Coordinates of C-alpha atoms and ligand atoms in Angstrom, one line a residue:
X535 CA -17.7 -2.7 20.1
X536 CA -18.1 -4.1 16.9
X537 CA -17.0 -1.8 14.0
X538 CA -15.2 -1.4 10.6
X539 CA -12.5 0.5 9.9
X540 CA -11.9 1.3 6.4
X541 CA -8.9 2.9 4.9
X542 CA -9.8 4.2 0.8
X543 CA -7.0 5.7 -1.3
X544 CA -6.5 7.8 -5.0
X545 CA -4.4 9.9 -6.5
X546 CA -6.4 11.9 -8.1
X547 CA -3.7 14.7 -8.7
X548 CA -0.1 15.4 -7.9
X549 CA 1.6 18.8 -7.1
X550 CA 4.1 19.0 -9.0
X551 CA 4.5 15.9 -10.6
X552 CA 3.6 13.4 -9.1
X553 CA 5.8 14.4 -5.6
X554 CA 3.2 15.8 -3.6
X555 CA -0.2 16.7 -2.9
X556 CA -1.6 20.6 -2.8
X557 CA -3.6 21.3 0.4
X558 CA -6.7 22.6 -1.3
X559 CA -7.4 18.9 -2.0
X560 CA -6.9 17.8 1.6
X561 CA -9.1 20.9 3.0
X562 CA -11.8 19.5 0.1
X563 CA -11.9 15.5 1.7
X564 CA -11.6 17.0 5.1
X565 CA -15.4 19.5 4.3
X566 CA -16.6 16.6 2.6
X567 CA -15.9 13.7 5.2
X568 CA -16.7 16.5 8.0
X569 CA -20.5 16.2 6.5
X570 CA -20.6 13.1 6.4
X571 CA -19.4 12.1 9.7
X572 CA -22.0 15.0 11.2
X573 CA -24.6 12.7 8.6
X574 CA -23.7 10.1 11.0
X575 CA -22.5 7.5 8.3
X576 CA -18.8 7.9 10.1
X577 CA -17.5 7.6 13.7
X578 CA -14.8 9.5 12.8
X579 CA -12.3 9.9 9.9
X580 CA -8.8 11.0 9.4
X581 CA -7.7 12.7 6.3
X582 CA -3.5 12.0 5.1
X583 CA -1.4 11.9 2.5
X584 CA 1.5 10.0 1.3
X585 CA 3.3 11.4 -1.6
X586 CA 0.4 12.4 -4.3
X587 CA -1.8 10.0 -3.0
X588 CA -4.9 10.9 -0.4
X589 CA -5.5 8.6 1.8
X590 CA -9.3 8.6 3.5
X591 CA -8.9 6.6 7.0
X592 CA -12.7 6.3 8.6
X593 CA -14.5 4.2 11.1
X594 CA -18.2 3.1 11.1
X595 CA -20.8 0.5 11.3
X596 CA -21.2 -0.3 8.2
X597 CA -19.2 -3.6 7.5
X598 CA -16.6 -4.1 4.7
X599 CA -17.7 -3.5 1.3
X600 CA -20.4 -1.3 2.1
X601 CA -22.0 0.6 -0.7
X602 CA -22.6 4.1 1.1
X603 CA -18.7 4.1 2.2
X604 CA -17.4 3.3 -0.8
X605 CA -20.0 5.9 -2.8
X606 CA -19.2 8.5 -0.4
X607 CA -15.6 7.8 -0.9
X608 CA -15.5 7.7 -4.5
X609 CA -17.4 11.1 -4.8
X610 CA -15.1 12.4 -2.6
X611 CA -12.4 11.6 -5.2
X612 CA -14.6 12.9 -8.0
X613 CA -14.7 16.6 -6.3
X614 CA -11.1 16.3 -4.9
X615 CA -10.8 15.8 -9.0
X616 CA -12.5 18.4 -9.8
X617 CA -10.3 21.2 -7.1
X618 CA -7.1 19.3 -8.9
X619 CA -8.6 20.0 -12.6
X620 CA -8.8 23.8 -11.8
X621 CA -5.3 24.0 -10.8
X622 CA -4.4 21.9 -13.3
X623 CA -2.1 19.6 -10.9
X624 CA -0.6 16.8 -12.8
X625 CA -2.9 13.3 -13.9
X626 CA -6.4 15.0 -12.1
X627 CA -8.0 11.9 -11.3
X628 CA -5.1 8.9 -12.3
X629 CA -6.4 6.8 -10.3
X630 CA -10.1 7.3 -10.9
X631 CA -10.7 4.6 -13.7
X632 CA -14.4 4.3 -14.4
X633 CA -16.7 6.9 -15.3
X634 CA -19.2 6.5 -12.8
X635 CA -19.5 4.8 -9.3
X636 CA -21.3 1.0 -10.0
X637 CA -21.5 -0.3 -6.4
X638 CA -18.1 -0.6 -5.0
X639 CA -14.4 1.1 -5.7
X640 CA -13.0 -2.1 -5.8
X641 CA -11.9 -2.7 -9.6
X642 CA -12.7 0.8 -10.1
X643 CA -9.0 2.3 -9.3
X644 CA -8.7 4.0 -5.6
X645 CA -7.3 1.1 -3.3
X646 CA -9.0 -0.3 -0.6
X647 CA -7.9 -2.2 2.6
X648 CA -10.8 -2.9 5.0
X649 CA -11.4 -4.6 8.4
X650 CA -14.7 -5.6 10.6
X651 CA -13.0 -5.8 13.9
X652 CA -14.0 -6.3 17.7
X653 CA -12.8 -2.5 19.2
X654 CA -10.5 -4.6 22.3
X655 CA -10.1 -2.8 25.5
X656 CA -7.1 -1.0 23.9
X657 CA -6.9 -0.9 20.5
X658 CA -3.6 0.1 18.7
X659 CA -3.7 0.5 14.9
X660 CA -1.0 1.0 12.7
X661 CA -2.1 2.6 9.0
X662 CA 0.9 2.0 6.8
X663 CA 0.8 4.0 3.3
X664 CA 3.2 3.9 0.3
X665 CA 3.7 5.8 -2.7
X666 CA 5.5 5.0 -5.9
X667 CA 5.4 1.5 -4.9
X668 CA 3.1 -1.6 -6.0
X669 CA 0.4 -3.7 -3.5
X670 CA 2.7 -7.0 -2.7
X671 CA 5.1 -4.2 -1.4
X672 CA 3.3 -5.4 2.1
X673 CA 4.5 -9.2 2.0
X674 CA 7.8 -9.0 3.8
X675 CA 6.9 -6.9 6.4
X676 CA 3.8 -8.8 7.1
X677 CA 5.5 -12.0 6.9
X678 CA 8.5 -10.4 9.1
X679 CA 5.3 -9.3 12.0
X680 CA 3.8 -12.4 12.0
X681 CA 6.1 -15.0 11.2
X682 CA 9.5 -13.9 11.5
X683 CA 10.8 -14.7 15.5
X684 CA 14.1 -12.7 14.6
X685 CA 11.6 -10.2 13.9
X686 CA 8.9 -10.4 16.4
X687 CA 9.6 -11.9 19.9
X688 CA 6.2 -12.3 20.8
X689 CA 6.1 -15.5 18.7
X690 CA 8.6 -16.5 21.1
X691 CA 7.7 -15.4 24.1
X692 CA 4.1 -13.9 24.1
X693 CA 1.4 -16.2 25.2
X694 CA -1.6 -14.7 24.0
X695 CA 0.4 -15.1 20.0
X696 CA 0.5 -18.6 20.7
X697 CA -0.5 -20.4 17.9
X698 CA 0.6 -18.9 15.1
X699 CA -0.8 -16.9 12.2
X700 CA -3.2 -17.9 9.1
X701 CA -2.2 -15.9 6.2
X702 CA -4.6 -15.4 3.3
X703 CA -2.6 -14.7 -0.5
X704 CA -4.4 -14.0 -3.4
X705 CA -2.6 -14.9 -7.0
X706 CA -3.1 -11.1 -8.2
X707 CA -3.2 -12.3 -12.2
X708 CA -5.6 -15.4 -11.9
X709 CA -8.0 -13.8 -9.1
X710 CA -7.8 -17.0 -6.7
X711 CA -6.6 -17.1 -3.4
X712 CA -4.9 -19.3 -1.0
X713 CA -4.6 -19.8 3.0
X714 CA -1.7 -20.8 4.8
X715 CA -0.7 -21.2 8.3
X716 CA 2.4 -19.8 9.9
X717 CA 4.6 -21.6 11.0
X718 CA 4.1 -24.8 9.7
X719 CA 3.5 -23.9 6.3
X720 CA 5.9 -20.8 5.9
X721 CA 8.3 -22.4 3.0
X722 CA 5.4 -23.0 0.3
X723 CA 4.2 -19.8 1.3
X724 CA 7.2 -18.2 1.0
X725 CA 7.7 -19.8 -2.4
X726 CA 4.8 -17.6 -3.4
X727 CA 4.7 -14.1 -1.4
X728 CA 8.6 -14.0 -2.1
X729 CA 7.4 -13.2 -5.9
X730 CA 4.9 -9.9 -5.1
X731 CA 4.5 -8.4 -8.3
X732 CA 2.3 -12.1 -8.4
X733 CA 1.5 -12.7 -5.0
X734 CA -0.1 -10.6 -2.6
X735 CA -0.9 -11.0 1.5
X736 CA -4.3 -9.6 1.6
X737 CA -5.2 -10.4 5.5
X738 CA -3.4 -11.9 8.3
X739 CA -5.8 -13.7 11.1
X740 CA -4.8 -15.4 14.8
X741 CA -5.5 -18.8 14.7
X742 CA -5.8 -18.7 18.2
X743 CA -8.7 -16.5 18.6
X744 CA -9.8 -16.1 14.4
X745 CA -9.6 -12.1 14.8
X746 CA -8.4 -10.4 12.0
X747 CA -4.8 -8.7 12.7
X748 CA -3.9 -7.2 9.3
X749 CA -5.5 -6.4 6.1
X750 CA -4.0 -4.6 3.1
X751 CA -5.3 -3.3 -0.6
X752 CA -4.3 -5.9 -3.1
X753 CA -5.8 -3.9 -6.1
X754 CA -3.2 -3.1 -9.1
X755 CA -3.8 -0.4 -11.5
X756 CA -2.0 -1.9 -14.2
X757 CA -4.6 -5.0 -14.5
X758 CA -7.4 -2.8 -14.0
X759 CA -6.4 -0.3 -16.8
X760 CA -4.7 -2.7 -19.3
X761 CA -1.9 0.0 -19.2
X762 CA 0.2 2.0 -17.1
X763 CA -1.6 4.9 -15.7
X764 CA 0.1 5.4 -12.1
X765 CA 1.3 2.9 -9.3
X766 CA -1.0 1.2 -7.0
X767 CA 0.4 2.5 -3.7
X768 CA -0.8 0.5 -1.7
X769 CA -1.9 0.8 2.1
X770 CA -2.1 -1.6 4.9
X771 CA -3.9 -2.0 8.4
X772 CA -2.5 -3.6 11.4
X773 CA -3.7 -4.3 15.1
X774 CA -1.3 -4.5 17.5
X775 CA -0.6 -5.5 20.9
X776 CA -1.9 -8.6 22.9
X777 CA -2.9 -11.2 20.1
X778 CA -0.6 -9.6 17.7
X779 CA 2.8 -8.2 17.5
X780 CA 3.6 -5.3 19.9
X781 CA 4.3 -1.8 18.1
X782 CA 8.0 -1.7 17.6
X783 CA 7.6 -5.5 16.0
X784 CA 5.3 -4.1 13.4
X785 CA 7.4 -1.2 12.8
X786 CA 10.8 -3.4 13.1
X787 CA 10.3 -4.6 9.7
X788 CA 10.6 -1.6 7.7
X789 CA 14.0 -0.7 9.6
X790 CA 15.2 -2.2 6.5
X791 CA 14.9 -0.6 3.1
X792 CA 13.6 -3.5 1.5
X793 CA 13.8 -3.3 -2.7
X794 CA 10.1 -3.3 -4.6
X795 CA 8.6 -1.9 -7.5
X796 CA 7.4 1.9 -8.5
X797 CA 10.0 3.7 -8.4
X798 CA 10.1 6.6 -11.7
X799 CA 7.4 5.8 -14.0
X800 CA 6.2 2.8 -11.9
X801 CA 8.9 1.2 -14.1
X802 CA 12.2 0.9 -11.6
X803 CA 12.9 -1.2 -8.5
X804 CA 14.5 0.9 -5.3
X805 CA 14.3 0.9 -1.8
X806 CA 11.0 1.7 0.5
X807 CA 12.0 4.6 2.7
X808 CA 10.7 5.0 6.1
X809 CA 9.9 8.4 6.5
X810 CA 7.6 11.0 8.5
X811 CA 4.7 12.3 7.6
X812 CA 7.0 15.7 6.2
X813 CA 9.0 13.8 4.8
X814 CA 7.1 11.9 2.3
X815 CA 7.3 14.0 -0.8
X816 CA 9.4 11.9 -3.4
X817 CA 11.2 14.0 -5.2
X818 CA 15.1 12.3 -6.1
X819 CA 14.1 10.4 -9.9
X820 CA 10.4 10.9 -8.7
X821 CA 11.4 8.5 -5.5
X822 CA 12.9 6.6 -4.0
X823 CA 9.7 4.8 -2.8
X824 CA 8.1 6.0 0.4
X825 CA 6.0 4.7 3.1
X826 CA 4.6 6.4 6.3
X827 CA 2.8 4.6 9.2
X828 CA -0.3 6.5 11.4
X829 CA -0.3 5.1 14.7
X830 CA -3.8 5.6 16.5
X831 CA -5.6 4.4 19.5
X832 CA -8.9 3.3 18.8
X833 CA -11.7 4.8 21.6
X834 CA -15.6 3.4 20.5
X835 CA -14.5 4.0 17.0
X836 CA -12.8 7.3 17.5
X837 CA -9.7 7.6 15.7
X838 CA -7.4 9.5 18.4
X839 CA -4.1 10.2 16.6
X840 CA -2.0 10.0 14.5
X841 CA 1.2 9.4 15.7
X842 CA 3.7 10.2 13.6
X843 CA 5.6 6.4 13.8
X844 CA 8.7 6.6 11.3
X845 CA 9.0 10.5 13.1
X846 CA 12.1 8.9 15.1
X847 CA 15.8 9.3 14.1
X848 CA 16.3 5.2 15.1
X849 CA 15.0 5.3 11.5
X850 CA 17.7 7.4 10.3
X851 CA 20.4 4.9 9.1
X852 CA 17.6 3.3 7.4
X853 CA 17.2 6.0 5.8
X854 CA 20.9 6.2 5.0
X855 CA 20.9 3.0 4.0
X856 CA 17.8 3.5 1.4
X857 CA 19.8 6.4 -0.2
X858 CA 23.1 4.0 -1.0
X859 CA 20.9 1.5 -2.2
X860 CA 18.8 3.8 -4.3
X861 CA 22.2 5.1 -5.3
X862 CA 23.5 1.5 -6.6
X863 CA 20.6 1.1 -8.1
X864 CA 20.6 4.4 -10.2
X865 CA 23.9 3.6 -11.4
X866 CA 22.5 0.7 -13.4
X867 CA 20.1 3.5 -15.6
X868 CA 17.9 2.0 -18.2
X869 CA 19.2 -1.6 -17.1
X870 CA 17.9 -4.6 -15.1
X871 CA 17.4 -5.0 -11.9
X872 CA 17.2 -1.0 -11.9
X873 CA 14.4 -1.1 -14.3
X874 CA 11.5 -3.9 -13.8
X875 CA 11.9 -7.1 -15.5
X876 CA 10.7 -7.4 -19.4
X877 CA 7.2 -9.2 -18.4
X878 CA 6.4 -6.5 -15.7
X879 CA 7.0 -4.0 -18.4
X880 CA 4.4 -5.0 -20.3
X881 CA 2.0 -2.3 -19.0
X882 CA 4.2 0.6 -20.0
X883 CA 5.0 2.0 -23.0
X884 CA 7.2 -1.7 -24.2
X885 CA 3.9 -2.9 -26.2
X886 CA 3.8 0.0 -28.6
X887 CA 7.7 0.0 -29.2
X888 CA 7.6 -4.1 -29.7
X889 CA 4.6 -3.2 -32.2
X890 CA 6.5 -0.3 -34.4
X891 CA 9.8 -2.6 -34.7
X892 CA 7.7 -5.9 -35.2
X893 CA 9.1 -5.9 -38.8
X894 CA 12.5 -4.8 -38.7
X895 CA 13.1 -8.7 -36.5
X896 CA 14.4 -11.0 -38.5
X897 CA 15.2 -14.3 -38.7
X898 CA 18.6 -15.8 -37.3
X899 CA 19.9 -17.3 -40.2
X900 CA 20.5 -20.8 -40.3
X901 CA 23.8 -22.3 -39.3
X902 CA 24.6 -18.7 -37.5
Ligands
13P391 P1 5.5 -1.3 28.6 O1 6.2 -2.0 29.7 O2 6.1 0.0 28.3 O3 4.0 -1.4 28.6 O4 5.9 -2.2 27.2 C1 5.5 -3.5 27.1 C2 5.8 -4.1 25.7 O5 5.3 -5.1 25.4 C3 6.7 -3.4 24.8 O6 6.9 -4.1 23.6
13P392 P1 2.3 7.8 -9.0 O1 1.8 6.4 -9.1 O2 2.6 8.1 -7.5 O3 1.3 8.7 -9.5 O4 3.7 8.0 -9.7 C1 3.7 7.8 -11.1 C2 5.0 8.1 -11.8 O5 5.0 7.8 -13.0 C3 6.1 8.5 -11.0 O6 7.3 8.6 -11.8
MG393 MG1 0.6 10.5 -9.5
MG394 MG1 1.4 8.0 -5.9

């Protein structure tokens, strides 16, 4: 069966702070998408949240891109805003960037990672969502599933993953992208995914059969606003099983707390946290960075899960681990490689502080 799974992402108002989210909004998304899945637009739809960010996760028909999702979606957002403006919770609609909806989210704020796919006979998909983190968090676990043999022994040993993996990279600040295949090509690739506050893995396909295996939202606030107004937190999509990595190889990566961007003010570096569903309100110096994976099994476009993947105490020293990192790493305070390097800090508040001492730099005098 030929269908699309589409996952669509805001925050469009945290509780308190920027930790959590408060249920009214989830209860709102789950009347709203409950109409339109009786509409008959969706198959079926699951509503989750990571941190303050809601996450809408829906099947249908439709194709990528498609304008009724994505205005469905976005009104969703705008009356989610709406239940977060009464209570007041904290940024009611961040993430919600343009005034009105022009065609399709993308560019517009919420995140976006979408895939047309062929339903297989089983279909196992893995729905990973981040908060306080930036899209390019996705490149070293997606790299690690399909690339990495210490990671994933299908590459060695699975015949139907013969063949390797084409990955597609977009250059997040010039708009182009790039394809490479794994494993032939992994070193220039690496020389540009390993840098993912510039590079980004968007999709991952099987060159053996073309399918798509993973997709993930590549959009980044910060470009879209000119400014800081919230972190991307960014979600991704993967199949697994058969063609592609088995489920413990696309949850193996994340067993280490691997350092990216978003931590407090979207302005710190610290470790991604596995953690379960219950777990993922980031409240320690607004972090440390979270993500949470929905496992389902796909049935004609029926979502039947979630299971609750990083629910499993094999993820607890990671979990230890994170917290001495995120430790070290607090130590340093207002310093590098804590905080985010000076050119990733040009969409906070650096611009207007470089502007109001412009004057007061002088010179170095000669011969000094
Ligand atoms: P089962 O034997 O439990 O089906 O597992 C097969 C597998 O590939 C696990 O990675
Ligand atoms: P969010 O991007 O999750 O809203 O977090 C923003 C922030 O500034 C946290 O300190
Ligand atoms: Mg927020
Ligand atoms: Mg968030």
């Amino acid at each position: 069966m030929k269908l699309t799974l589409s996952v669509i992402k805001a925050d469009v108002g945290g509780y308190v702070g920027h930790a959590s989210m408060h249920p009214d909004l989830m209860a709102k998304a789950e009347e709203l998408l409950g109409q339109v899945k009786k509409s008959g637009l969706l198959i079926d739809y699951h509503i989750a949240r990571v941190g303050d960010d809601l996450e809408l996760i829906m099947t249908h028909t439709k194709g990528e891109n498609n304008v009724a999702i994505h205005k469905m979606s976005w009104e969703t957002f705008e009356a989610c805003t709406e239940v977060a403006k009464k209570l007041k919770l904290y940024g009611a609609g961040q993430d919600l960037l343009a005034d009105a909806f022009s065609g399709n989210v993308k560019g517009m704020g919420p995140g976006v990672a979408e895939m047309d796919l062929d339903e297989r006979k089983s279909e196992p998909v893995i729905i990973y969502m981040a908060d306080k983190t930036a899209s390019g968090a996705w490149n070293m676990p997606l790299y690690k599933m399909f690339a990495d043999p210490f990671n994933t022994a299908g590459l060695v040993i699975a015949e139907a993953m013969d063949g390797g993996y084409r990955f597609d990279v977009l250059d997040l600040k010039a708009g182009k992208y790039i394809q490479f295949d794994a494993p032939e090509e992994i070193y220039h690739m690496l020389a540009f995914i390993g840098s993912p506050s510039h590079y980004a893995v968007r999709a991952v396909y099987s060159r053996r059969t073309g399918e798509i295996g993973a997709v993930s939202s590549t959009q980044r606030l910060s470009l879209i606003a000119g400014r800081y107004v919230g972190k991307d937190d960014p979600v991704c999509i993967v199949r697994c099983q058969n063609q592609f990595p088995a489920v413990g190889e696309c949850l193996e990566p994340f067993s280490m707390p691997a350092i990216v961007e978003g931590w407090m003010r979207g302005s710190h570096n610290g470790p991604l946290m596995p953690v379960s569903f219950k777990e993922c309100n980031p409240t320690r110096f607004d972090g440390p960075p979270r993500v949470i994976a929905a496992g389902f099994q796909l049935a004609d476009g029926r979502l039947v899960g979630p299971l609750d993947m990083f629910d499993d105490p094999a993820f607890d020293p990671t979990r230890e681990q994170a917290m001495v990192v995120a430790e070290h790493l607090r130590r340093h305070g207002p310093f590098e490689p804590h905080r985010l390097p000076m050119d990733e800090m040009e969409y906070t508040t650096m611009p207007l502080l470089m502007e109001r001492l412009a004057a007061r730099w002088k010179p170095v005098e000669d011969g000094k």
